[in-house]
GROMACS .gro file of C-alpha atoms in nm:
model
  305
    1UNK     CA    1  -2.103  17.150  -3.709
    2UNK     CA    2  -1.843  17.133  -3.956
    3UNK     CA    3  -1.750  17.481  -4.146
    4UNK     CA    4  -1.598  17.576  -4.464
    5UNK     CA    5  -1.386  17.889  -4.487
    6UNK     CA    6  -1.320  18.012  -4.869
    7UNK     CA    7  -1.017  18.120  -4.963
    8UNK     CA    8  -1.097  18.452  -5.050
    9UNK     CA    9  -1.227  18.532  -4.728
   10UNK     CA   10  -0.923  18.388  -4.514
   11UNK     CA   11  -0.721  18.593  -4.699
   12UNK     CA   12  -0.931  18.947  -4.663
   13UNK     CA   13  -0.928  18.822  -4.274
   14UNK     CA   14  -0.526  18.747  -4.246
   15UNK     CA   15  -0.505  19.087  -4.427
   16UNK     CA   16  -0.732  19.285  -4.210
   17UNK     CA   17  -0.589  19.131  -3.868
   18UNK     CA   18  -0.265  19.117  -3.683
   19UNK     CA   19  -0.190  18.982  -3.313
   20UNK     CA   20   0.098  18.822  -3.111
   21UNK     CA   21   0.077  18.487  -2.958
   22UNK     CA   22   0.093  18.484  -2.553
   23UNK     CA   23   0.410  18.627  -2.446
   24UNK     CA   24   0.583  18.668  -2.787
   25UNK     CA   25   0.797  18.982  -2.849
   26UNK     CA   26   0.728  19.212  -3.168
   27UNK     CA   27   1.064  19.182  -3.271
   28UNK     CA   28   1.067  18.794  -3.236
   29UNK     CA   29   0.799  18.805  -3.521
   30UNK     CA   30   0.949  18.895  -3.901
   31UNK     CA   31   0.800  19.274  -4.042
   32UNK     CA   32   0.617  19.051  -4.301
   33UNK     CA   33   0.424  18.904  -4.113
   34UNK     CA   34   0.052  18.860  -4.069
   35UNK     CA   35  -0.081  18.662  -3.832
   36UNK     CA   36   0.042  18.432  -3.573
   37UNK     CA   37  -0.055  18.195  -3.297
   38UNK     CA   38   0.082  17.963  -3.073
   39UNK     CA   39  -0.046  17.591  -3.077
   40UNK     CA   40  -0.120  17.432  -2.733
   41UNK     CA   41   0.145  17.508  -2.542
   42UNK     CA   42   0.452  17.595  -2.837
   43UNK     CA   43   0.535  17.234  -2.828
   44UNK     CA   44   0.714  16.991  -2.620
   45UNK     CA   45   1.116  17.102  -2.770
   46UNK     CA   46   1.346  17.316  -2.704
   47UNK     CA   47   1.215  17.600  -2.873
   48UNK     CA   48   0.868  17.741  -2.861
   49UNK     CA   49   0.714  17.691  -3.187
   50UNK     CA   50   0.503  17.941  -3.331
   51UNK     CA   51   0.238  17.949  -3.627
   52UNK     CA   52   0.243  18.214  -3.837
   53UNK     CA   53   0.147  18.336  -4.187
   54UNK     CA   54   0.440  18.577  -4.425
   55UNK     CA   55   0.308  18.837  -4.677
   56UNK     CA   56   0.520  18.716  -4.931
   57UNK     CA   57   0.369  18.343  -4.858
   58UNK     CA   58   0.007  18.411  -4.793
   59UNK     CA   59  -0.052  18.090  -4.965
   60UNK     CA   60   0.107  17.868  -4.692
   61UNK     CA   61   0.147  17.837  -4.333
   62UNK     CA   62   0.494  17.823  -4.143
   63UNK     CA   63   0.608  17.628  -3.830
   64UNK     CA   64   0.879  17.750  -3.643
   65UNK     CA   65   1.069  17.872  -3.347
   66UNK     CA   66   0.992  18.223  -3.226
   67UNK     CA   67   1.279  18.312  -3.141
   68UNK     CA   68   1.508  18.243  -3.434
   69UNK     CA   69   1.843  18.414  -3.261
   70UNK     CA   70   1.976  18.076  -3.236
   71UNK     CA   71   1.983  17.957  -3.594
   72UNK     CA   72   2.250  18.153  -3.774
   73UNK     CA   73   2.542  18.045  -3.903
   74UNK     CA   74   2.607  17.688  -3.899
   75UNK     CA   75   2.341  17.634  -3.711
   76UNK     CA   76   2.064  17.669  -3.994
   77UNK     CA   77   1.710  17.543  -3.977
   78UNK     CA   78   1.627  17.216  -4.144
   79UNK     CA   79   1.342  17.269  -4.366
   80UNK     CA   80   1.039  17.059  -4.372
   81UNK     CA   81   0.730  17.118  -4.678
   82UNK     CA   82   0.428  16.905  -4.558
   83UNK     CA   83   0.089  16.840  -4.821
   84UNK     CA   84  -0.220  16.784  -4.584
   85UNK     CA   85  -0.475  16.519  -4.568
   86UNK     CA   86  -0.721  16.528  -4.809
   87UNK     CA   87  -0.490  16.733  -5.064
   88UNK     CA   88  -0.677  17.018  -4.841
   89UNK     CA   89  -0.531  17.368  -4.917
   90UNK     CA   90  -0.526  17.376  -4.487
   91UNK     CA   91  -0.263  17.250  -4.219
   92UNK     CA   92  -0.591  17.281  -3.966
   93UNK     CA   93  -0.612  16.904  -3.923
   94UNK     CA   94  -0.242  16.901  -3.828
   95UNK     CA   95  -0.125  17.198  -3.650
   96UNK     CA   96  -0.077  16.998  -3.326
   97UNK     CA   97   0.169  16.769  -3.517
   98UNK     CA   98   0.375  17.043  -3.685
   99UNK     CA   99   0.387  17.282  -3.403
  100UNK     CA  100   0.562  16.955  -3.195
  101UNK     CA  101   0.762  16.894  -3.500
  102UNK     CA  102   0.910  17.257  -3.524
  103UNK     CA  103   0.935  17.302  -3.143
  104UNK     CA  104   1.245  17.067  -3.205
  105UNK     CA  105   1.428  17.300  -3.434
  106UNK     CA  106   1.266  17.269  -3.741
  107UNK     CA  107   1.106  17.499  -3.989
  108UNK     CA  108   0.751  17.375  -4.156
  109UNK     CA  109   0.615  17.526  -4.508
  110UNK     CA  110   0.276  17.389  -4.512
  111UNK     CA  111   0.051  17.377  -4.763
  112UNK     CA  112  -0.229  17.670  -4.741
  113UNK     CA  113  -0.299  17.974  -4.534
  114UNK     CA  114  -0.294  17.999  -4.137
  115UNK     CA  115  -0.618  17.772  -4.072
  116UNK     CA  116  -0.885  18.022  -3.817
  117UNK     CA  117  -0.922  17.839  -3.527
  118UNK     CA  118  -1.245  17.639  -3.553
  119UNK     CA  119  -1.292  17.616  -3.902
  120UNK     CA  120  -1.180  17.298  -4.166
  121UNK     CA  121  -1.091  17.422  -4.478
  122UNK     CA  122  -1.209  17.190  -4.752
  123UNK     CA  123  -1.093  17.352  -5.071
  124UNK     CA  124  -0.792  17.114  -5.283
  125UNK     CA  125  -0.472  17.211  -5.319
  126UNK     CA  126  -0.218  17.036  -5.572
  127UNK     CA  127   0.145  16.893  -5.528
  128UNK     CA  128   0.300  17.209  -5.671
  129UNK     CA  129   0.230  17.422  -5.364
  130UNK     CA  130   0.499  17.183  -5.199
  131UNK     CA  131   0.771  17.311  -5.527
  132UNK     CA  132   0.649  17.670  -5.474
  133UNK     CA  133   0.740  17.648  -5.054
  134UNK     CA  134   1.077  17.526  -5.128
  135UNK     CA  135   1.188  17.750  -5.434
  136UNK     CA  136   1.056  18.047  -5.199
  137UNK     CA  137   1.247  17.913  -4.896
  138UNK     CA  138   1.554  17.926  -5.144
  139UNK     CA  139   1.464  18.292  -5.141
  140UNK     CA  140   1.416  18.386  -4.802
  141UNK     CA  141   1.734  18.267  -4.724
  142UNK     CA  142   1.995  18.374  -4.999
  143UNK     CA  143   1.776  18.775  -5.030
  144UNK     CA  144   1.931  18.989  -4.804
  145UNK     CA  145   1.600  19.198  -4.796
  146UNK     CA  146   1.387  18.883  -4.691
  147UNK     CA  147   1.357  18.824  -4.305
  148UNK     CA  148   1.499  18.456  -4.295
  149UNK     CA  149   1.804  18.560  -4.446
  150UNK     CA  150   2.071  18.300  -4.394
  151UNK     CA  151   1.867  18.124  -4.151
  152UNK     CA  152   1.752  17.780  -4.372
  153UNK     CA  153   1.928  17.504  -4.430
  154UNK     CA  154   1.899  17.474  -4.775
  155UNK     CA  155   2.077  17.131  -4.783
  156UNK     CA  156   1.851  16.980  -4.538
  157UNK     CA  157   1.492  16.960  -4.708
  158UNK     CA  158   1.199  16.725  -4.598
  159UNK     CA  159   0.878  16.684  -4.869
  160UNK     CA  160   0.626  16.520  -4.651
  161UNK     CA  161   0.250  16.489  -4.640
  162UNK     CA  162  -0.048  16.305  -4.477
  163UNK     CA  163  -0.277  16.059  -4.718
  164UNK     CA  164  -0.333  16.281  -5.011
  165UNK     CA  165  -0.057  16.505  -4.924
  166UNK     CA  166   0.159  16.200  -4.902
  167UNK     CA  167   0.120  16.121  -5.265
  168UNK     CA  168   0.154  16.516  -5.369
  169UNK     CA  169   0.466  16.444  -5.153
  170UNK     CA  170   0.557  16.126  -5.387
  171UNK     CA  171   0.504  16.311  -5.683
  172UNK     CA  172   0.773  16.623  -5.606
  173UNK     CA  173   1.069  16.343  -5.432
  174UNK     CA  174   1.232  16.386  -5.744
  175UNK     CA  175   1.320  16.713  -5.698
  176UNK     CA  176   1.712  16.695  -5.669
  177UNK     CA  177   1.653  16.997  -5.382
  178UNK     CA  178   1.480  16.737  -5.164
  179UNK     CA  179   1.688  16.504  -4.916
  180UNK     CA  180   1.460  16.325  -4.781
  181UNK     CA  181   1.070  16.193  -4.780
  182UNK     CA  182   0.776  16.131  -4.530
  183UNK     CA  183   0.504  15.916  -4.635
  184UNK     CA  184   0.246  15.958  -4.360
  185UNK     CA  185  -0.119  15.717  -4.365
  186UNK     CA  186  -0.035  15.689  -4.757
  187UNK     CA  187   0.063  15.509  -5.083
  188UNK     CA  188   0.050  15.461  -5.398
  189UNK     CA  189  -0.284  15.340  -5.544
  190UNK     CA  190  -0.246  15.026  -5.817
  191UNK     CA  191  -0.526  15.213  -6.028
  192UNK     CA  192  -0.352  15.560  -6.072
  193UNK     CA  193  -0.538  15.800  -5.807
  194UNK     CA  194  -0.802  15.570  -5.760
  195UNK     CA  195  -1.088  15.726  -5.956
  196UNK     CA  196  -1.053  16.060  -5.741
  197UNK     CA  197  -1.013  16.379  -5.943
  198UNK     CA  198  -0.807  16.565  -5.709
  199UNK     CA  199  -0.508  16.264  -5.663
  200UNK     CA  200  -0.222  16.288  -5.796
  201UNK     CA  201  -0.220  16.034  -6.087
  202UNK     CA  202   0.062  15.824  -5.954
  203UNK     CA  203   0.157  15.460  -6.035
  204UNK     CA  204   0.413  15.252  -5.865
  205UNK     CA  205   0.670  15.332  -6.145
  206UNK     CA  206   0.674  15.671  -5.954
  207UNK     CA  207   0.922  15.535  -5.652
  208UNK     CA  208   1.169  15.443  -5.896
  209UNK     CA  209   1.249  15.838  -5.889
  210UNK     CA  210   1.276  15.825  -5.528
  211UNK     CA  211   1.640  15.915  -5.482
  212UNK     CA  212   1.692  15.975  -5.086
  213UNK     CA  213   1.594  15.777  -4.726
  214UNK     CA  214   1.234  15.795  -4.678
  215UNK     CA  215   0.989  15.681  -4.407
  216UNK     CA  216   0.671  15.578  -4.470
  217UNK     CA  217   0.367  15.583  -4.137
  218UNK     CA  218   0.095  15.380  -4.164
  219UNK     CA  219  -0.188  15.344  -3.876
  220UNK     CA  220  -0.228  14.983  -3.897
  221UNK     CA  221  -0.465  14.706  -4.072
  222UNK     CA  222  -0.792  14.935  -4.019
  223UNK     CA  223  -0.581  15.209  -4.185
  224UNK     CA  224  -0.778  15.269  -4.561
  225UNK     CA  225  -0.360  15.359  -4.682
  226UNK     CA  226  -0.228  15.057  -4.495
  227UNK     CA  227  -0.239  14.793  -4.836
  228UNK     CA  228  -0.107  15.092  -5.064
  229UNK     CA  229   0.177  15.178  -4.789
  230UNK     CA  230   0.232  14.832  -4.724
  231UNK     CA  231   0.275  14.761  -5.108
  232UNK     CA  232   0.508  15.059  -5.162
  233UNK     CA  233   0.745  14.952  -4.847
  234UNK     CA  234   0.758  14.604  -5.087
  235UNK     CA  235   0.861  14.797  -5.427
  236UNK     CA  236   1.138  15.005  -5.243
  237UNK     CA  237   1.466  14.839  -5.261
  238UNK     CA  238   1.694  15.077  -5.431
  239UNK     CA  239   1.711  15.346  -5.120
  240UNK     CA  240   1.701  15.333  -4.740
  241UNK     CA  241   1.303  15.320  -4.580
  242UNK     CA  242   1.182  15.262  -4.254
  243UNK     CA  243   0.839  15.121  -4.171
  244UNK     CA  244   0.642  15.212  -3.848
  245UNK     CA  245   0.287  15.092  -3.823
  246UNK     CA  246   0.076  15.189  -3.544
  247UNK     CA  247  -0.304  15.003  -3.483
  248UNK     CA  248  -0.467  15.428  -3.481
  249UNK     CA  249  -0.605  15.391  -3.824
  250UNK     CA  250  -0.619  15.618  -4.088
  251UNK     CA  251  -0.649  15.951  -3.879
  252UNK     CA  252  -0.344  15.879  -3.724
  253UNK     CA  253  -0.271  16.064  -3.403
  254UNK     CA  254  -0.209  16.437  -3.523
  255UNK     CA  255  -0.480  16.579  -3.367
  256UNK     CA  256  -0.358  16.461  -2.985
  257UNK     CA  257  -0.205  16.661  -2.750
  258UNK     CA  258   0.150  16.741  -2.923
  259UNK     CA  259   0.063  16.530  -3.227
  260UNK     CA  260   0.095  16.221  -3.008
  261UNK     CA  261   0.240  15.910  -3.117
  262UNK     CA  262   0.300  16.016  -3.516
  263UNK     CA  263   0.463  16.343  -3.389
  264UNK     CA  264   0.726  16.100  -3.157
  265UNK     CA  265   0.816  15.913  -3.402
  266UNK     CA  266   0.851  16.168  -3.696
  267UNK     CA  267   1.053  16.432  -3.452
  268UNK     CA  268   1.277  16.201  -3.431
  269UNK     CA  269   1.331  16.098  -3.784
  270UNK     CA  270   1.344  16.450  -3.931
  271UNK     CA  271   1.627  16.466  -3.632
  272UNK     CA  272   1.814  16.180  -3.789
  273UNK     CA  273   1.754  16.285  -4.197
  274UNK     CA  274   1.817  16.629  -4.132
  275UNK     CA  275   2.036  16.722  -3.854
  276UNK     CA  276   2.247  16.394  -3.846
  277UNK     CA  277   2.132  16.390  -3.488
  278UNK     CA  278   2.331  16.031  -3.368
  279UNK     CA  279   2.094  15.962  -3.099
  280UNK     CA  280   1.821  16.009  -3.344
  281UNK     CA  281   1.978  15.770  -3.585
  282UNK     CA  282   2.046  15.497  -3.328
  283UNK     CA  283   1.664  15.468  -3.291
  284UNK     CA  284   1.588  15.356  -3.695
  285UNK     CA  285   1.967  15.228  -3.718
  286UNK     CA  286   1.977  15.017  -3.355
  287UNK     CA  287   1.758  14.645  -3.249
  288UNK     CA  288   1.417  14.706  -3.344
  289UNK     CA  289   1.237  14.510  -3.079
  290UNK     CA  290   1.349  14.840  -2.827
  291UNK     CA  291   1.166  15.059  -3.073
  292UNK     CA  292   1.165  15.327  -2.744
  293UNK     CA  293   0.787  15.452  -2.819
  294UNK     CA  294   0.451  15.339  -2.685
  295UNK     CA  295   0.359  14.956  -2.731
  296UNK     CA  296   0.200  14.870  -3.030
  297UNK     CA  297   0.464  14.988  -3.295
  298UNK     CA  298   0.555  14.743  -3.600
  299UNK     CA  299   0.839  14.853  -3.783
  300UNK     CA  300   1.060  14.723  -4.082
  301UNK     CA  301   1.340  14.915  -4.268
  302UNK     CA  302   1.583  14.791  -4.548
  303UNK     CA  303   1.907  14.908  -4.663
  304UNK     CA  304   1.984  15.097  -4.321
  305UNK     CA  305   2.318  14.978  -4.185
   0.00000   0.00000   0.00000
């Protein structure tokens, strides 16, 4: 049976509660923090991705490395802000997904507190939550007194989100902070937020204010985004964008082991966007027809040389 935690309550339990993942140090773990846990297994990269919640973020949940000793100096963390399915003020439907992600070397503000294992949160967030994560990652990393000082890479910013959260993600692009956009099982609607209270009430004249590369993931025909997605790709001529379509349908594949498929793909973009990984880039940049995922992939992409 589904469950629905309020927000009030999460927050008196992140409050009242405190515990290390498996195997993680204290002193891995900022002084701000509240709660943490690894997902599956930390992820598939590199670096052991954690999930954790700050006191001075309560309001979102961060994906990241655990042990952040290797991102100093030049070698910042790229920043990724991700709005959830649903507009839901939760990462819970995509923790798989983002812990992959970050286990690459990656740092994830998502939209609303640490999800309790178990629960769904159902409660709406809106598309400034994705502005507040960035203008407090600015923070973090240029305050001395803040533990990620001089740890971001406050050049390198992904907005990105999941159906609803793709269009909250649509709706901050502008942002001149942001250099690049994910546009995951998502588009715009041709009747602005199609009836539904809680979309963001977008119309196609909104990707004219797109300004940097963006991808857009759509799970095929039987996905409910795929004609809005589909439509978008069409009205996007003035930047570069990359198309991948997989046959998964609207749910995508975040909730698999690692965040399956979606996570593949995305990992490997965010390397490209936003740590000029050449490897990476050869993958959106090279012959399409050795896309080098599972079968089943359709992909486009225009102005990419």
């Amino acid at each position: 049976m589904k469950r629905t935690l309020k927000i009030g309550s999460a927050l008196m339990f992140l409050l009242a509660t405190f515990s290390y993942p498996n195997g993680l140090k204290a002193q891995e773990l900022p002084s701000s923090t509240l709660k943490s846990r690894v997902v599956e297994d930390g992820g598939t990269g590199p670096f052991k991705a954690v999930m954790l919640t700050d006191s001075s973020l309560p309001t979102h949940t961060i994906f990241r490395p655990k042990d952040m000793s290797a991102f100093k100096g030049k070698n910042k963390l790229p920043i990724i802000v991700w709005g959830n399915g649903a507009c839901a003020n939760s990462p819970w439907e995509h923790v798989n997904f983002l812990s992959e992600i970050a286990s690459h070397g990656f740092f994830i503000i998502a939209v609303g507190p640490i999800p309790v294992e178990g629960e769904e949160e159902r409660a709406k967030s809106t598309s400034s939550k994705l502005t507040d994560a960035i203008d407090w990652a600015f923070e973090q990393d240029k305050n001395t007194s803040q533990p990620y000082y001089q740890t971001l890479n406050l050049k390198k910013i992904a907005v990105s989100g999941m159906s609803c959260g793709g269009l909250q993600a649509l709706e901050v692009s502008s942002d001149p902070r942001v250099s690049a956009l994910g546009v995951f099982n998502s588009g715009i609607f041709n009747t602005p937020g199609n009836g539904i209270s809680n979309m963001p009430n977008l119309t196609k004249e909104n990707l004219k204010l797109i300004h940097t590369p963006v991808i857009y993931m759509l799970g095929g025909e039987k996905d409910i985004a795929y004609k809005n997605g589909m439509d978008d790709y069409a009205n996007i001529n003035h930047v570069p964008i990359f198309l991948a379509n997989l046959n998964v349908g609207h749910g995508g594949t975040y909730r698999q082991a690692h965040g399956g498929e979606f996570a593949r793909v995305a990992t490997d973009w965010y390397k490209w966007q936003l740590k000029d990984d050449k490897k990476a880039a050869s993958i959106f940049k090279g012959d399409l027809s050795k896309f080098p995922y599972a079968q089943g992939w359709k992909v486009e992409r225009k102005n990419i040389k």
